Amino acid sequence: MQLPAQAAKEDPQVPQTLDAAAVRTWCSLALDALGRDREEIDAINVYPVADGDTGTNLYLTVESAARAVEAVFDAHATGTSVPDLPDTVRAMAHGALIGARGNSGTILAQLLRGMAEVLGEDRADRGDGADGAARGGGDHLARALHRAAQLAREAVAHPVEGTILTVASAAADAAARTRPTADGAAGDGVAYGDGAAVHAAYAGARVALAATPGQLAVLGRAGVVDAGGRGLLAVLAALVEAVTGDAPSPVAPGARPHELPAVVESCDADDSPAGPAFEVIYLLETDEPGIARLRRRLDALGDSLVVVGGDGLWNVHVHVDDAGAAVEAGVEAGRPYRIRITHFGAAAGHQRERAQRAVVAVVPGEGLAGLCAEAGATTVLARPGEPPASGELVDAIRRAHAHEVVLLPNDAELRHTAAAAAEQARAEGIRVALIPTRAAVQGIAALAVHEPGRRFDEDVVAMTSAAGATRYAELAVAERQSWTMAGICQAGDLLGLIDGDVAVIGTELAATAETVLDRMLSAGGELVTLVVGQDVPDTLAERLERYVRDGHLAVDTVVYRGGHQSAPLLIGVE
């Protein structure tokens, strides 16, 4: 994404102001910096899980923040006014929240939220000018950095020193030390303003980053600084340039910015290589009591728990062995969506190298997301009525971290979106095969025959063949009266769609499903797959299993709970 870089090259001794235009520039410069350093930051990612994606996650988080800021400016493009600082920083924080990726990206989103709380204060309360620029100068920005560090620590269930949290706290403390003394003189001997505050914050963060290998033993053993802290340093460097026009000297992502004493093995964190198998991330709509219950539940299920946000919308991140339980906890607390489940696999706990092959699957419910993740697939949840965009699919392909990726869209309507995502990933050097699965049950059949040890082409052919040999059906509720291939349906009727066409119109779920099964099995079949929705009782699945067993002795049946999905029942026949 191309964003304008507007940092003016001004005298660094002259206090500059963080206004709306500077925030826009900050986002642009931070995105450019993370884009340049992304792969190198990924390479030093060893904590909390060595999954090699911290740089990518931070880039995607800032990209979402930058888009939100651009939307604010676009809304003012036709008029004479410009966005003010509060609107801009709130947009930045909200964009980061909804687009946060990974442990470090989620914490960065909370850091931006903390800054927005202070920078977005009412102008009348802090004596701002009409242009929205803060007259509080560097003191205002120092308070913003302090609030950011405070909120970020509160969001992490078990804060660990030697991480991005340490770097953020050091930046805030350094900025605070530049505040004017009692007689009004600036603490660092120069005129005090936002420029002095951001210079001090960056310098403090740089020193703190250098010390991280001595605080966290896993970093010391690997001989690297903390990847999340290194990414935050890039973001702070962009802030310095946006406010003052000065670009701090670059730091090699894997290097220590200053000379260090011998690494001290004094880590209180658990550096055991064993760890949970899955990373689970989702957005959640709920209230404060719901979040309090969720924190307790997820803290008991796994580790690396980070919950950020507020005002009814939260971003939840946790590492667990039971991905389904983590999602179910979100369902109990509120309404989760944009659920992403990543399987760490054998790479958890040590430097993750790019896998040879992976599968990315779009699934219609959180139940299937857990099922596919346990089978080793990287999943993208298709929220009812809101199919994933190509960018989400590209993100999933990147998260799969493999040289070769098999993409299963599992929806006929996603074929163009999936094709665009595959092309973009190929441009990034990833070999992608798109299998045009039209339903989730076809994707399940393809995943069942997936063998990473085979040649790529042979694996793709086998998966394509399995998907193609699977007829699919779904039961849906008619929204209005309309003509169908099976006759006229009324609003509220049950529609049995086979291979995408309405074949049965009914009024009762079980009877309609039995008719659909008869139609599908009349042409033969060996295995029936039933994916039942969240509100469908277990008795329905049991009845349909008996129906198939009694009427088709040589046909097996397997049942999966799909969770919240658009159709109450999905059927596959192989």
Coordinates of C-alpha atoms in Angstrom, one line a residue:
M1 CA 0.0 0.0 0.0
Q2 CA 1.4 3.4 -1.0
L3 CA 1.0 6.1 1.7
P4 CA 2.3 9.6 1.6
A5 CA 5.5 10.3 3.5
Q6 CA 5.3 13.9 4.6
A7 CA 8.0 14.3 7.3
A8 CA 9.6 17.7 6.9
K9 CA 13.3 18.1 7.3
E10 CA 13.4 20.7 10.0
D11 CA 15.9 21.8 12.6
P12 CA 15.8 19.0 15.3
Q13 CA 16.4 21.6 18.0
V14 CA 13.0 23.2 17.2
P15 CA 10.2 21.4 19.0
Q16 CA 7.9 19.8 16.5
T17 CA 4.3 18.8 17.1
L18 CA 2.6 15.4 16.7
D19 CA -0.6 16.5 14.8
A20 CA -2.9 14.5 12.5
A21 CA -0.6 14.9 9.5
A22 CA 2.4 13.6 11.5
V23 CA 0.4 10.6 12.6
R24 CA -0.4 9.9 9.0
T25 CA 3.3 10.2 8.2
W26 CA 4.2 8.0 11.1
C27 CA 2.0 5.2 9.9
S28 CA 3.5 5.4 6.4
L29 CA 7.1 5.5 7.6
A30 CA 6.5 2.7 10.1
L31 CA 5.0 0.5 7.4
D32 CA 7.9 1.2 5.1
A33 CA 10.4 0.3 7.9
L34 CA 8.7 -2.9 8.8
G35 CA 8.4 -3.8 5.2
R36 CA 12.2 -3.5 4.8
D37 CA 13.0 -5.3 8.0
R38 CA 10.2 -7.9 8.1
E39 CA 12.2 -10.9 7.1
E40 CA 15.1 -10.1 9.3
I41 CA 12.9 -9.6 12.3
D42 CA 11.1 -12.9 11.5
A43 CA 14.5 -14.6 11.5
I44 CA 15.3 -13.5 15.1
N45 CA 11.9 -14.5 16.5
V46 CA 12.6 -17.1 19.2
Y47 CA 10.2 -16.0 22.0
P48 CA 7.5 -16.9 23.1
V49 CA 7.4 -19.3 20.2
A50 CA 10.0 -19.6 17.5
D51 CA 7.5 -19.4 14.7
G52 CA 9.4 -16.9 12.6
D53 CA 6.5 -14.4 12.0
T54 CA 7.0 -11.5 14.4
G55 CA 8.1 -9.0 11.6
T56 CA 5.2 -10.1 9.4
N57 CA 2.7 -9.8 12.2
L58 CA 3.9 -6.3 13.1
Y59 CA 3.8 -5.3 9.4
L60 CA 0.2 -6.5 9.0
T61 CA -0.9 -4.8 12.2
V62 CA 0.6 -1.4 11.2
E63 CA -0.8 -1.9 7.7
S64 CA -4.3 -2.1 9.1
A65 CA -3.7 1.0 11.3
A66 CA -2.4 2.9 8.3
R67 CA -5.5 2.0 6.2
A68 CA -7.8 3.3 9.0
V69 CA -5.9 6.6 9.1
E70 CA -6.1 6.9 5.3
A71 CA -9.8 6.4 5.5
V72 CA -10.1 9.3 7.9
F73 CA -8.2 11.6 5.5
D74 CA -10.2 10.3 2.6
A75 CA -13.4 11.3 4.4
H76 CA -12.1 14.9 4.5
A77 CA -10.7 14.9 1.0
T78 CA -13.8 16.6 -0.6
G79 CA -14.0 19.4 2.0
T80 CA -11.9 22.2 3.3
S81 CA -11.3 20.7 6.7
V82 CA -8.6 18.3 7.7
P83 CA -8.9 15.5 10.3
D84 CA -7.9 16.5 13.9
L85 CA -5.5 14.6 16.1
P86 CA -8.1 12.8 18.3
D87 CA -10.0 11.4 15.2
T88 CA -6.7 10.3 13.6
V89 CA -5.1 8.6 16.6
R90 CA -8.4 6.8 17.4
A91 CA -8.6 5.6 13.9
M92 CA -5.0 4.4 14.0
A93 CA -5.7 2.5 17.3
H94 CA -8.9 0.9 16.0
G95 CA -7.3 -0.1 12.8
A96 CA -4.5 -1.8 14.7
L97 CA -7.0 -3.5 17.0
I98 CA -9.0 -5.1 14.2
G99 CA -5.9 -6.1 12.2
A100 CA -3.6 -7.2 15.0
R101 CA -1.6 -10.3 14.3
G102 CA 0.4 -12.5 16.6
N103 CA 1.6 -11.8 20.1
S104 CA 3.7 -8.7 19.3
G105 CA 1.1 -7.3 16.9
T106 CA -1.6 -7.6 19.5
I107 CA 0.6 -5.8 22.1
L108 CA 1.5 -3.1 19.6
A109 CA -2.3 -2.5 19.1
Q110 CA -2.7 -2.0 22.8
L111 CA 0.3 0.4 22.9
L112 CA -1.4 2.5 20.1
R113 CA -4.7 2.3 22.0
G114 CA -2.9 3.7 25.1
M115 CA -1.4 6.5 23.2
A116 CA -4.7 7.3 21.6
E117 CA -6.4 7.6 25.0
V118 CA -4.1 10.5 26.0
L119 CA -3.5 12.1 22.5
G120 CA -7.3 11.9 21.8
E121 CA -8.2 13.9 24.9
D122 CA -10.6 16.7 24.3
R123 CA -8.8 19.7 23.0
A124 CA -10.5 22.1 25.3
D125 CA -9.2 20.0 28.3
R126 CA -5.6 20.5 27.2
G127 CA -5.7 23.9 25.5
D128 CA -5.1 22.9 21.9
G129 CA -5.3 25.2 19.0
A130 CA -7.9 25.1 16.3
D131 CA -5.8 22.8 14.2
G132 CA -5.9 20.1 16.8
A133 CA -2.2 20.4 17.7
A134 CA -1.4 19.8 21.3
R135 CA 0.1 22.7 23.2
G136 CA 1.0 20.3 26.0
G137 CA 4.2 19.6 24.0
G138 CA 6.4 16.7 24.9
D139 CA 4.8 16.3 28.3
H140 CA 1.6 15.3 26.5
L141 CA 3.4 12.8 24.4
A142 CA 5.4 11.5 27.3
R143 CA 2.1 10.8 29.1
A144 CA 0.8 9.1 26.1
L145 CA 3.8 6.7 26.0
H146 CA 3.4 6.0 29.7
R147 CA -0.3 5.2 29.3
A148 CA 0.6 2.9 26.3
A149 CA 3.2 0.9 28.3
Q150 CA 0.8 0.7 31.2
L151 CA -2.1 -0.6 29.2
A152 CA 0.1 -3.1 27.3
R153 CA 1.3 -4.7 30.6
E154 CA -2.2 -4.9 31.8
A155 CA -3.3 -6.7 28.7
V156 CA -0.7 -9.5 29.1
A157 CA -1.7 -12.2 31.5
H158 CA 1.9 -12.9 32.7
P159 CA 4.3 -10.0 31.7
V160 CA 7.9 -11.1 31.0
E161 CA 10.9 -8.8 31.0
G162 CA 13.2 -8.8 28.1
T163 CA 10.3 -8.4 25.6
I164 CA 8.4 -5.7 23.7
L165 CA 6.9 -4.7 27.1
T166 CA 10.3 -3.9 28.5
V167 CA 11.2 -1.8 25.5
A168 CA 7.9 0.1 25.6
S169 CA 8.4 0.9 29.3
A170 CA 11.9 2.1 28.7
A171 CA 10.7 4.4 25.9
A172 CA 8.1 5.9 28.2
D173 CA 10.5 6.4 31.1
A174 CA 13.0 8.1 28.9
A175 CA 10.4 10.4 27.5
A176 CA 9.3 11.3 31.0
R177 CA 12.8 12.2 32.0
T178 CA 12.9 15.0 29.4
R179 CA 10.0 16.8 31.0
P180 CA 10.7 20.3 32.3
T181 CA 12.1 20.6 35.8
A182 CA 10.5 22.7 38.5
D183 CA 12.1 25.9 37.2
G184 CA 10.8 25.2 33.7
A185 CA 14.0 24.1 32.1
A186 CA 13.9 20.9 29.9
G187 CA 15.5 17.9 31.4
D188 CA 17.8 17.3 28.4
G189 CA 18.9 20.9 28.0
V190 CA 17.0 21.7 24.8
A191 CA 13.7 23.4 24.2
Y192 CA 11.1 20.8 25.3
G193 CA 8.5 19.6 22.9
D194 CA 7.3 16.5 21.0
G195 CA 10.6 16.4 19.2
A196 CA 12.6 16.1 22.4
A197 CA 10.2 13.5 23.8
V198 CA 10.4 11.2 20.7
H199 CA 14.2 11.5 20.5
A200 CA 14.4 10.5 24.2
A201 CA 11.9 7.7 23.8
Y202 CA 13.8 6.2 20.9
A203 CA 17.1 6.4 22.7
G204 CA 15.7 4.7 25.8
A205 CA 14.1 2.0 23.7
R206 CA 17.3 1.3 21.9
V207 CA 19.3 0.8 25.1
A208 CA 16.5 -1.4 26.5
L209 CA 16.5 -3.5 23.4
A210 CA 20.2 -4.1 23.7
A211 CA 19.7 -5.5 27.2
T212 CA 17.0 -8.0 26.3
P213 CA 19.4 -10.9 25.8
G214 CA 20.5 -10.5 29.4
Q215 CA 17.0 -10.5 30.7
L216 CA 15.5 -13.5 28.8
A217 CA 17.7 -16.6 28.7
V218 CA 16.3 -17.9 25.4
L219 CA 17.4 -14.7 23.7
G220 CA 20.9 -15.0 25.3
R221 CA 21.3 -18.5 24.1
A222 CA 20.3 -17.6 20.6
G223 CA 22.4 -14.5 20.6
V224 CA 19.6 -12.2 19.4
V225 CA 17.6 -9.3 20.8
D226 CA 13.8 -9.6 21.2
A227 CA 12.1 -9.6 17.9
G228 CA 9.0 -7.8 19.1
G229 CA 11.1 -5.1 20.8
R230 CA 13.1 -4.7 17.6
G231 CA 9.9 -4.2 15.7
L232 CA 8.8 -1.6 18.2
L233 CA 12.1 0.2 17.8
A234 CA 11.4 0.5 14.1
V235 CA 8.0 2.0 14.9
L236 CA 9.5 4.5 17.3
A237 CA 12.2 5.4 14.7
A238 CA 9.4 6.2 12.3
L239 CA 7.8 8.4 15.0
V240 CA 11.0 10.4 15.4
E241 CA 11.2 11.0 11.7
A242 CA 7.6 11.9 11.4
V243 CA 7.8 14.5 14.2
T244 CA 11.3 15.9 13.7
G245 CA 12.4 15.0 10.1
D246 CA 15.4 13.2 11.5
A247 CA 15.8 9.5 10.6
P248 CA 17.7 7.7 13.3
S249 CA 20.6 5.6 12.2
P250 CA 19.4 2.1 11.3
V251 CA 20.0 -0.9 13.5
A252 CA 20.6 -4.4 12.1
P253 CA 17.6 -6.4 13.3
G254 CA 19.7 -9.3 14.6
A255 CA 22.4 -7.2 16.1
R256 CA 22.7 -5.7 19.6
P257 CA 22.5 -1.9 19.3
H258 CA 25.2 -1.4 22.0
E259 CA 28.0 -3.4 23.5
L260 CA 26.7 -5.7 26.1
P261 CA 28.3 -7.4 29.1
A262 CA 28.2 -11.2 29.2
V263 CA 24.7 -12.6 28.9
V264 CA 23.3 -13.3 32.4
E265 CA 21.1 -16.4 32.6
S266 CA 18.5 -14.7 34.9
C267 CA 15.3 -15.4 33.2
D268 CA 12.2 -16.0 35.3
A269 CA 10.2 -17.1 32.3
D270 CA 9.7 -20.7 31.3
D271 CA 12.2 -21.4 28.5
S272 CA 11.2 -25.0 28.1
P273 CA 11.1 -25.9 24.4
A274 CA 7.8 -27.7 24.9
G275 CA 4.7 -25.5 24.3
P276 CA 1.1 -25.4 23.2
A277 CA 0.4 -26.6 19.6
F278 CA -1.9 -23.8 18.4
E279 CA -2.1 -20.0 18.3
V280 CA -5.7 -18.8 18.4
I281 CA -6.7 -15.2 17.6
Y282 CA -10.1 -13.7 17.2
L283 CA -12.0 -10.5 17.5
L284 CA -14.7 -10.6 20.2
E285 CA -17.7 -8.4 20.9
T286 CA -18.5 -8.5 24.6
D287 CA -18.6 -6.4 27.8
E288 CA -16.1 -6.0 30.6
P289 CA -17.5 -8.8 32.8
G290 CA -17.4 -11.2 29.8
I291 CA -13.7 -10.3 29.2
A292 CA -12.9 -10.9 32.9
R293 CA -14.4 -14.4 32.7
L294 CA -12.7 -15.1 29.4
R295 CA -9.3 -14.1 30.8
R296 CA -9.7 -16.6 33.6
R297 CA -10.8 -19.4 31.3
L298 CA -8.1 -18.9 28.7
D299 CA -5.4 -18.4 31.3
A300 CA -6.2 -21.9 32.5
L301 CA -6.1 -23.4 29.0
G302 CA -2.8 -22.1 27.7
D303 CA -0.2 -19.3 27.8
S304 CA 0.9 -16.2 26.0
L305 CA -2.5 -14.8 26.7
V306 CA -3.0 -11.2 25.5
V307 CA -6.4 -9.5 25.5
V308 CA -6.5 -6.0 24.1
G309 CA -9.2 -3.5 23.3
G310 CA -12.2 -2.0 25.1
D311 CA -15.6 -0.3 24.5
G312 CA -17.2 -3.6 23.5
L313 CA -14.6 -4.8 21.0
W314 CA -11.5 -6.9 21.9
N315 CA -8.7 -8.7 20.2
V316 CA -7.9 -12.1 21.9
H317 CA -4.6 -13.9 21.5
V318 CA -3.6 -17.2 23.2
H319 CA -1.4 -20.3 22.7
V320 CA -3.3 -23.5 23.6
D321 CA -3.3 -27.2 22.9
D322 CA -7.1 -27.3 22.5
A323 CA -8.0 -24.7 19.9
G324 CA -11.7 -25.6 20.0
A325 CA -11.9 -25.0 23.7
A326 CA -10.3 -21.5 23.2
V327 CA -12.9 -20.6 20.6
E328 CA -15.7 -22.1 22.7
A329 CA -14.6 -19.8 25.6
G330 CA -15.0 -16.9 23.2
V331 CA -18.5 -18.0 22.2
E332 CA -19.5 -18.3 25.9
A333 CA -18.1 -14.8 26.5
G334 CA -19.7 -13.0 23.5
R335 CA -19.5 -13.1 19.7
P336 CA -16.1 -14.1 18.3
Y337 CA -15.3 -13.6 14.6
R338 CA -12.3 -13.3 12.3
I339 CA -11.0 -16.4 14.0
R340 CA -7.5 -17.5 13.0
I341 CA -6.0 -20.8 14.2
T342 CA -2.4 -21.5 13.4
H343 CA -0.7 -24.9 14.1
F344 CA 2.8 -24.5 15.5
G345 CA 3.6 -28.2 15.0
A346 CA 7.0 -29.5 15.7
A347 CA 8.6 -26.1 15.1
A348 CA 7.3 -24.7 18.4
G349 CA 10.1 -24.0 20.8
H350 CA 13.0 -23.6 18.4
Q351 CA 13.8 -21.5 15.4
R352 CA 11.2 -22.3 12.8
E353 CA 12.3 -23.0 9.3
R354 CA 10.0 -22.6 6.4
A355 CA 8.1 -25.9 6.0
Q356 CA 8.1 -27.6 2.6
R357 CA 4.3 -27.8 2.3
A358 CA 1.2 -26.6 4.0
V359 CA -2.5 -26.4 3.5
V360 CA -4.7 -23.3 3.9
A361 CA -8.4 -23.9 4.3
V362 CA -11.4 -21.6 4.5
V363 CA -14.0 -23.0 6.9
P364 CA -17.6 -21.9 7.7
G365 CA -17.5 -22.5 11.5
E366 CA -15.2 -22.6 14.4
G367 CA -15.7 -26.3 14.9
L368 CA -14.3 -27.1 11.5
A369 CA -11.5 -24.6 12.1
G370 CA -10.3 -26.6 15.1
L371 CA -10.7 -29.9 13.2
C372 CA -8.7 -28.6 10.2
A373 CA -6.0 -27.0 12.4
E374 CA -5.5 -30.3 14.3
A375 CA -5.0 -31.9 10.9
G376 CA -2.2 -29.4 10.3
A377 CA -4.0 -26.8 8.2
T378 CA -3.9 -23.1 8.6
T379 CA -7.5 -21.9 8.7
V380 CA -9.5 -18.8 7.7
L381 CA -12.9 -18.6 9.2
A382 CA -15.7 -17.4 6.9
R383 CA -18.1 -15.4 9.0
P384 CA -21.8 -15.9 7.8
G385 CA -22.5 -13.2 5.3
E386 CA -18.9 -11.9 5.4
P387 CA -16.6 -14.0 3.2
P388 CA -12.9 -13.4 3.7
A389 CA -11.1 -10.9 1.4
S390 CA -8.1 -11.8 -0.7
G391 CA -5.8 -10.1 1.8
E392 CA -6.9 -12.4 4.6
L393 CA -6.2 -15.4 2.4
V394 CA -2.7 -14.0 1.5
D395 CA -2.1 -13.5 5.2
A396 CA -3.0 -17.1 5.9
I397 CA -0.7 -18.3 3.2
R398 CA 2.1 -16.3 4.7
R399 CA 1.3 -17.6 8.2
A400 CA 1.5 -21.2 6.9
H401 CA 5.2 -20.4 6.4
A402 CA 5.9 -23.0 3.7
H403 CA 7.5 -23.1 0.3
E404 CA 4.5 -24.9 -1.2
V405 CA 0.8 -24.2 -0.2
V406 CA -2.4 -25.9 -1.2
L407 CA -5.3 -23.5 -1.0
L408 CA -8.8 -24.8 -0.3
P409 CA -11.4 -22.0 -0.6
N410 CA -14.3 -24.4 0.1
D411 CA -16.9 -22.0 -1.4
A412 CA -17.8 -21.6 -5.0
E413 CA -18.2 -17.8 -4.4
L414 CA -14.6 -17.5 -3.3
R415 CA -13.0 -18.8 -6.5
H416 CA -12.0 -15.3 -7.8
T417 CA -10.9 -14.1 -4.4
A418 CA -8.8 -17.3 -3.9
A419 CA -7.3 -17.0 -7.3
A420 CA -6.2 -13.4 -6.6
A421 CA -4.7 -14.4 -3.3
A422 CA -2.8 -17.3 -5.0
E423 CA -1.4 -14.9 -7.6
Q424 CA -0.2 -12.5 -5.0
A425 CA 1.4 -15.2 -3.0
R426 CA 3.1 -16.6 -6.1
A427 CA 4.6 -13.1 -6.7
E428 CA 6.2 -13.4 -3.2
G429 CA 7.9 -16.6 -4.2
I430 CA 5.5 -19.1 -2.7
R431 CA 4.3 -22.0 -4.9
V432 CA 0.5 -22.2 -4.5
A433 CA -1.9 -24.7 -5.9
L434 CA -5.6 -23.7 -5.8
I435 CA -8.0 -26.6 -5.6
P436 CA -11.4 -25.3 -6.5
T437 CA -13.3 -26.9 -3.6
R438 CA -16.9 -25.6 -3.6
A439 CA -17.9 -26.7 -0.1
A440 CA -16.3 -27.5 3.3
V441 CA -17.0 -31.2 2.9
Q442 CA -14.9 -31.3 -0.2
G443 CA -12.1 -29.6 1.6
I444 CA -12.4 -32.2 4.4
A445 CA -12.1 -35.0 1.8
A446 CA -9.1 -33.3 0.2
L447 CA -7.4 -32.8 3.6
A448 CA -7.9 -36.4 4.5
V449 CA -5.7 -37.6 1.7
H450 CA -3.1 -34.9 2.0
E451 CA 0.4 -36.4 2.3
P452 CA 3.3 -33.8 2.7
G453 CA 5.9 -36.5 1.9
R454 CA 4.6 -36.9 -1.7
R455 CA 5.8 -34.8 -4.6
F456 CA 3.8 -31.6 -4.7
D457 CA 2.0 -32.3 -8.0
E458 CA 1.1 -35.8 -6.9
D459 CA -0.3 -34.5 -3.6
V460 CA -2.4 -31.8 -5.4
V461 CA -3.8 -34.4 -7.9
A462 CA -4.8 -36.8 -5.1
M463 CA -6.4 -34.0 -3.1
T464 CA -8.2 -32.7 -6.2
S465 CA -9.5 -36.1 -7.0
A466 CA -10.8 -36.7 -3.5
A467 CA -12.6 -33.3 -3.5
G468 CA -14.0 -34.0 -7.0
A469 CA -15.4 -37.4 -5.9
T470 CA -17.3 -35.8 -3.0
R471 CA -20.8 -34.6 -3.8
Y472 CA -22.0 -31.9 -1.4
A473 CA -25.2 -30.6 -0.1
E474 CA -26.5 -28.1 2.5
L475 CA -29.7 -27.4 4.2
A476 CA -30.6 -23.7 4.2
V477 CA -33.6 -21.6 5.3
A478 CA -35.4 -19.7 2.5
E479 CA -35.4 -15.9 3.2
R480 CA -38.2 -15.1 0.8
Q481 CA -40.7 -16.6 -1.7
S482 CA -38.9 -17.6 -4.9
W483 CA -38.8 -19.9 -7.8
T484 CA -36.4 -22.8 -7.6
M485 CA -35.5 -25.9 -9.6
A486 CA -37.6 -27.9 -7.1
G487 CA -40.6 -25.6 -7.3
I488 CA -41.8 -22.5 -5.5
C489 CA -40.5 -22.0 -1.9
Q490 CA -41.9 -19.8 0.8
A491 CA -40.0 -17.7 3.3
G492 CA -39.0 -20.0 6.1
D493 CA -39.0 -23.2 4.1
L494 CA -36.1 -25.6 4.3
L495 CA -34.1 -25.9 1.1
G496 CA -32.0 -28.9 0.4
L497 CA -29.3 -27.8 -2.1
I498 CA -27.3 -30.6 -3.8
D499 CA -24.2 -29.5 -5.7
G500 CA -25.4 -25.9 -5.4
D501 CA -28.9 -26.4 -6.8
V502 CA -32.2 -26.6 -4.9
A503 CA -33.3 -30.2 -5.1
V504 CA -35.7 -30.5 -2.1
I505 CA -38.1 -28.2 -0.4
G506 CA -39.3 -29.2 3.1
T507 CA -40.6 -27.9 6.4
E508 CA -38.8 -30.1 8.9
L509 CA -35.1 -30.4 9.2
A510 CA -34.7 -34.2 9.8
A511 CA -37.2 -35.2 7.1
T512 CA -35.7 -32.9 4.5
A513 CA -32.2 -34.1 5.3
E514 CA -33.3 -37.7 4.8
T515 CA -34.7 -36.9 1.4
V516 CA -31.5 -35.2 0.4
L517 CA -29.5 -38.2 1.6
D518 CA -31.7 -40.5 -0.5
R519 CA -31.1 -38.4 -3.6
M520 CA -27.4 -38.3 -3.1
L521 CA -26.9 -42.0 -2.2
S522 CA -29.1 -43.2 -5.1
A523 CA -26.0 -42.8 -7.2
G524 CA -23.8 -44.7 -4.7
G525 CA -21.4 -43.8 -2.0
E526 CA -19.1 -45.1 0.6
L527 CA -18.9 -42.4 3.2
V528 CA -21.4 -39.7 4.4
T529 CA -20.0 -36.7 6.2
L530 CA -22.4 -34.6 8.3
V531 CA -21.4 -31.2 9.6
V532 CA -24.0 -29.9 12.0
G533 CA -24.4 -26.3 13.1
Q534 CA -24.3 -24.9 16.6
D535 CA -28.0 -24.8 17.2
V536 CA -28.7 -28.3 15.8
P537 CA -29.4 -30.9 18.5
D538 CA -27.3 -34.1 18.8
T539 CA -30.5 -36.1 18.2
L540 CA -30.6 -35.0 14.6
A541 CA -27.1 -36.4 13.9
E542 CA -28.0 -39.6 15.7
R543 CA -31.2 -40.0 13.7
L544 CA -29.4 -39.4 10.4
E545 CA -26.7 -41.9 11.3
R546 CA -29.3 -44.5 11.9
Y547 CA -31.1 -43.7 8.7
V548 CA -28.0 -44.2 6.6
R549 CA -27.0 -47.4 8.5
D550 CA -30.5 -48.9 8.1
G551 CA -30.9 -48.0 4.5
H552 CA -27.4 -48.3 3.2
L553 CA -25.5 -51.1 4.9
A554 CA -22.1 -50.5 3.2
V555 CA -22.0 -46.8 3.8
D556 CA -20.2 -45.3 6.8
T557 CA -21.1 -42.0 8.5
V558 CA -18.9 -39.4 10.3
V559 CA -20.3 -36.4 12.2
Y560 CA -18.6 -33.1 13.0
R561 CA -19.8 -30.2 15.0
G562 CA -19.3 -27.1 12.8
G563 CA -20.2 -24.5 15.4
H564 CA -21.7 -21.2 14.3
Q565 CA -22.2 -21.5 10.5
S566 CA -24.6 -20.1 7.9
A567 CA -26.2 -23.5 7.2
P568 CA -27.6 -25.8 9.9
L569 CA -26.4 -28.9 8.1
L570 CA -23.7 -29.7 5.6
I571 CA -23.6 -33.1 3.9
G572 CA -20.9 -34.8 1.9
V573 CA -21.0 -38.1 0.1
E574 CA -17.8 -39.8 -1.2

